[in-house]
Short mmCIF file of C-alpha atoms and ligand atoms in Angstrom, two decimals:
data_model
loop_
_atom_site.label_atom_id
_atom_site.label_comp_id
_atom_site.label_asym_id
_atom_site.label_seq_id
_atom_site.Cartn_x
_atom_site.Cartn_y
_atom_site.Cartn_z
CA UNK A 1 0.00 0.00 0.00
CA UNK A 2 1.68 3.04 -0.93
CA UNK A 3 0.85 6.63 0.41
CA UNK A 4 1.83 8.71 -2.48
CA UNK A 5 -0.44 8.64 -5.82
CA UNK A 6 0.74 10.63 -8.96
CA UNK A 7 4.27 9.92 -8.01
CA UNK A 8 6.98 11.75 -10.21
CA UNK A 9 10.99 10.60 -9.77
CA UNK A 10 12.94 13.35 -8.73
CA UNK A 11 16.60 11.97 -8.11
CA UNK A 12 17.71 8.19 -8.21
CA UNK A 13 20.20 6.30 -5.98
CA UNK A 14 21.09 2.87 -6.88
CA UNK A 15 17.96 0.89 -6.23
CA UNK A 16 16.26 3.93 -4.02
CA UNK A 17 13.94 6.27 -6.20
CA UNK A 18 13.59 9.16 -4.47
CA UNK A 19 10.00 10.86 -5.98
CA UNK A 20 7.78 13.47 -5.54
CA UNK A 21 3.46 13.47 -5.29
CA UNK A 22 3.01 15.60 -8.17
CA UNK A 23 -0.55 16.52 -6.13
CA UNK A 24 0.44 17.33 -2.86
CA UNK A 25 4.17 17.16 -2.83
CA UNK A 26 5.10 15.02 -0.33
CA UNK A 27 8.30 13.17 -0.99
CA UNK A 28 8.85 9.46 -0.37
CA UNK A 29 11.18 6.66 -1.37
CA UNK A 30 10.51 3.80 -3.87
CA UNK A 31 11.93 0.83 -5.19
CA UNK A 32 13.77 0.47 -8.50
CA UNK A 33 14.54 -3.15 -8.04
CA UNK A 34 13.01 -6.24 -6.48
CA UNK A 35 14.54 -7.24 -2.77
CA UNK A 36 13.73 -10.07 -0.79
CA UNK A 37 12.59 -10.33 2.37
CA UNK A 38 15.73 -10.32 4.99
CA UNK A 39 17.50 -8.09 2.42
CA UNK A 40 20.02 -5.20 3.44
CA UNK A 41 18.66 -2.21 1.28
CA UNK A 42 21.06 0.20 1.91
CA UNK A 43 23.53 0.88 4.87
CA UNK A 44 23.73 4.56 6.32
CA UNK A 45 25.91 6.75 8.70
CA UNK A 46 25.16 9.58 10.60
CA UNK A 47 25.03 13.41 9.10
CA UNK A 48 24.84 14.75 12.41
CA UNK A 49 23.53 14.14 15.79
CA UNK A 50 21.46 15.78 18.17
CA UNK A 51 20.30 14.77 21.30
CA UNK A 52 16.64 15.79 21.27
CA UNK A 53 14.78 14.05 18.09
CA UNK A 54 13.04 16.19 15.58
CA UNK A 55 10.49 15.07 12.80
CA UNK A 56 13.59 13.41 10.12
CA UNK A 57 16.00 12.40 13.15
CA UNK A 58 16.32 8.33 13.73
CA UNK A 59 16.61 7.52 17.31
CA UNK A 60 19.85 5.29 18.23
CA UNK A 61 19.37 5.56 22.34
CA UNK A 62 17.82 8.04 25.19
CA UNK A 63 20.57 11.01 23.73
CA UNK A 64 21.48 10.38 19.89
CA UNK A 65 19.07 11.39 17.62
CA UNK A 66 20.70 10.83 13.93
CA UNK A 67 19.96 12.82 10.76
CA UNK A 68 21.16 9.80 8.17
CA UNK A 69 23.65 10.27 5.80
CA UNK A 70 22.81 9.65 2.66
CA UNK A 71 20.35 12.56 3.85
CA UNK A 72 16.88 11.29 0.71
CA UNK A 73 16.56 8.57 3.61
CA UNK A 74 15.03 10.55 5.75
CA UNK A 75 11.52 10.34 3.27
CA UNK A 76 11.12 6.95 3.97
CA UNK A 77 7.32 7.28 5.26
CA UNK A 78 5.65 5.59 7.78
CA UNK A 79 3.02 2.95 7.52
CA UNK A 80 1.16 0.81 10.17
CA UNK A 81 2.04 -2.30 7.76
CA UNK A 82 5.82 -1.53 7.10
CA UNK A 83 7.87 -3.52 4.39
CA UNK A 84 11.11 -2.45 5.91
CA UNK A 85 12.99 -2.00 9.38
CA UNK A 86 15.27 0.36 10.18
CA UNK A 87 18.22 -1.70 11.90
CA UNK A 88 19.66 0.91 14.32
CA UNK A 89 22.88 -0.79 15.54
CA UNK A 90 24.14 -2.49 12.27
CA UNK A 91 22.93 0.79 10.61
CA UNK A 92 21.09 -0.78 7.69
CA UNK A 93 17.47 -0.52 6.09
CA UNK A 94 16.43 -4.26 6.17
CA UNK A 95 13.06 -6.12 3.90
CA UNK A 96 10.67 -6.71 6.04
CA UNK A 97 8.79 -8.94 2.91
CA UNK A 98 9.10 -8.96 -0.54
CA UNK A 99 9.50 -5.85 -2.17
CA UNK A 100 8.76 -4.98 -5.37
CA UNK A 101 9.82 -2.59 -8.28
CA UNK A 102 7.57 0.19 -7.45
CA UNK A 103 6.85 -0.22 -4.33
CA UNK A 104 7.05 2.54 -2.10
CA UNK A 105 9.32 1.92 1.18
CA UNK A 106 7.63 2.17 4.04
CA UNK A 107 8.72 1.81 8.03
CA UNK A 108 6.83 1.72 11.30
CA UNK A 109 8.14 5.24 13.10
CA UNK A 110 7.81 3.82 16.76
CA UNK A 111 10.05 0.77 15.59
CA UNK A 112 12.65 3.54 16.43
CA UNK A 113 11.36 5.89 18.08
CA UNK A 114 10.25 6.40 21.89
CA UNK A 115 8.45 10.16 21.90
CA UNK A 116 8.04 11.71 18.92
CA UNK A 117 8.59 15.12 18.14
CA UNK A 118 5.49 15.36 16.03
CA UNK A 119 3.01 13.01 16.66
CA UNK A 120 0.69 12.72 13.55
CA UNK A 121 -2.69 10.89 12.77
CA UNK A 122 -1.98 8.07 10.29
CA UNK A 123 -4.13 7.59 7.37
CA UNK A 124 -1.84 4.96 6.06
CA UNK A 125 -4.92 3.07 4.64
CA UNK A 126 -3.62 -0.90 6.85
CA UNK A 127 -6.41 -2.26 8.03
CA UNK A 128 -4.91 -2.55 11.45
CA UNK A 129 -3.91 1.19 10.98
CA UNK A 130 -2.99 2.36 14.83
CA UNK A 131 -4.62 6.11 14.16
CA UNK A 132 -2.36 8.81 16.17
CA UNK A 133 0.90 8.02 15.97
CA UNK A 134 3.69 9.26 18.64
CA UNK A 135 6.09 6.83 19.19
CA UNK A 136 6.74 3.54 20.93
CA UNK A 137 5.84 5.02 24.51
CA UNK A 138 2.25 5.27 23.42
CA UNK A 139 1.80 2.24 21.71
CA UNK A 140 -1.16 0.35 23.07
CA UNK A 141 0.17 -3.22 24.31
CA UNK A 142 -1.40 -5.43 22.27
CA UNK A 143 0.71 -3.59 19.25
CA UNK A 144 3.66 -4.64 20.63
CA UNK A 145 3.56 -8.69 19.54
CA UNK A 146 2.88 -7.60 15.83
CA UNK A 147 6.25 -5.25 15.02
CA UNK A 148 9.52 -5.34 14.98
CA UNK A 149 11.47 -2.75 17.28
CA UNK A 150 15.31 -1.98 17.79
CA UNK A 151 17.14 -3.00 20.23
CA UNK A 152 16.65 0.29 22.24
CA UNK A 153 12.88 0.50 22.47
CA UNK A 154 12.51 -3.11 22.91
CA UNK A 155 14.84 -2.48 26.58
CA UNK A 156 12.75 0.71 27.29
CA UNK A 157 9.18 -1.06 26.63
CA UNK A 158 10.60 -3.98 28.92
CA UNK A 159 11.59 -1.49 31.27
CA UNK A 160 8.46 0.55 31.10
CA UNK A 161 6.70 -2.80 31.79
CA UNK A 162 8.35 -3.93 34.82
CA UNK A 163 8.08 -0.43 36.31
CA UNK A 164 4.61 -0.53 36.07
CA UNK A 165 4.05 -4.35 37.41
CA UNK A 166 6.40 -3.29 40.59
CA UNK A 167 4.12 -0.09 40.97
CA UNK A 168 1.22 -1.79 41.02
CA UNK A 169 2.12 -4.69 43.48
CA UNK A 170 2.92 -1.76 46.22
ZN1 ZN B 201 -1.53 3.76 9.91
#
C-alpha cells in the first residue's frame, strides 16, 4: 500500500527512487529493483547528531538522535504495515517482505522511536492502521507482539513494563 499517488521521480540512488506526489508534494522513497525479504537495502551513517529528536531524526538511544547520511533517507514514510525496518545498531534498512519494483518503502516510526517530536494521525490506509501516531511510549500493548522494534525500544518497553508491574504490586 503506498501513500503517495501521482508519483513523479525526482533523483535516483542505486535501487532507491527518491520521488515526488506531483498533487500534494510530499516526498517518499521507492523501489527500482526487487529485494527479498531479509535483504540489506542500503547501509547509512550519521550526518549529524542531536540529542533531542526532531520530525527526520532516527533515534539510536535516550541522547542520539541521527539525521542519516545519505540525507533522501530521511523520506522513507511511515506505515502501520511496514515492508522495511530500520536496523539501528548495524545501521542498515532491512526487507521486512518482498519488495517490489515500485513499491514505495515504508517503516513503522515507533520501531525507532520512543516520543516523537510530532506526533501525527496516520491515514496509512492498513487495516490494522494504529490512528495517532507518537512513538513507541504510546503504543497500546497489544501492538507490541505484531512489530519489529530496535534493540533500544525493545529495553525501554521492557523497562516501562516492569516499572509498572512493581508499581502496582505496592
Ligand atoms: Zn496507519
Amino acid at each position: 500500500m503506498s501513500i503517495i499517488k501521482n508519483h513523479q521521480i525526482i533523483s535516483r540512488h542505486g535501487n532507491l527512487d527518491l520521488v515526488v506526489d506531483s498533487e500534494t508534494g510530499m516526498k517518499a522513497l521507492v523501489s527500482g529493483a526487487f529485494l527479498k525479504k531479509g535483504d540489506v537495502i542500503i547501509k547509512f551513517g550519521a550526518k549529524e547528531i542531536l540529542s533531542h529528536p526532531n520530525y527526520l531524526t532516527v533515534q539510536l538511544d535516550d541522547n542520539r538522535h541521527i539525521h542519516m547520511n545519505p540525507e533522501y533517507l530521511q523520506f522513507a514514510n511511515h506505515s502501520c504495515d511496514p515492508n522495511f525496518f530500520i536496523d539501528t545498531e548495524r545501521m542498515e534498512f532491512i526487507a521486512l517482505r518482498d519488495i517490489h519494483v515500485g513499491d514505495e518503502l515504508l517503516f513503522f516510526y515507533p520501531s525507532t522511536e520512543w516520543k516523537m517530536d510530532r506526533p501525527f494521525q496516520c491515514q496509512c490506509g492498513s487495516p490494522k492502521c494504529l490512528g495517532l501516531i507518537s512513538g513507541a511510549s504510546a503504543l497500546p500493548a497489544d501492538a507490541k507482539s505484531d512489530y519489529k522494534f530496535s534493540k533500544y525500544i525493545l529495553n525501554k518497553m521492557n523497562e516501562s513494563y516492569s516499572t509498572i508491574t512493581s508499581s502496582a504490586k505496592r
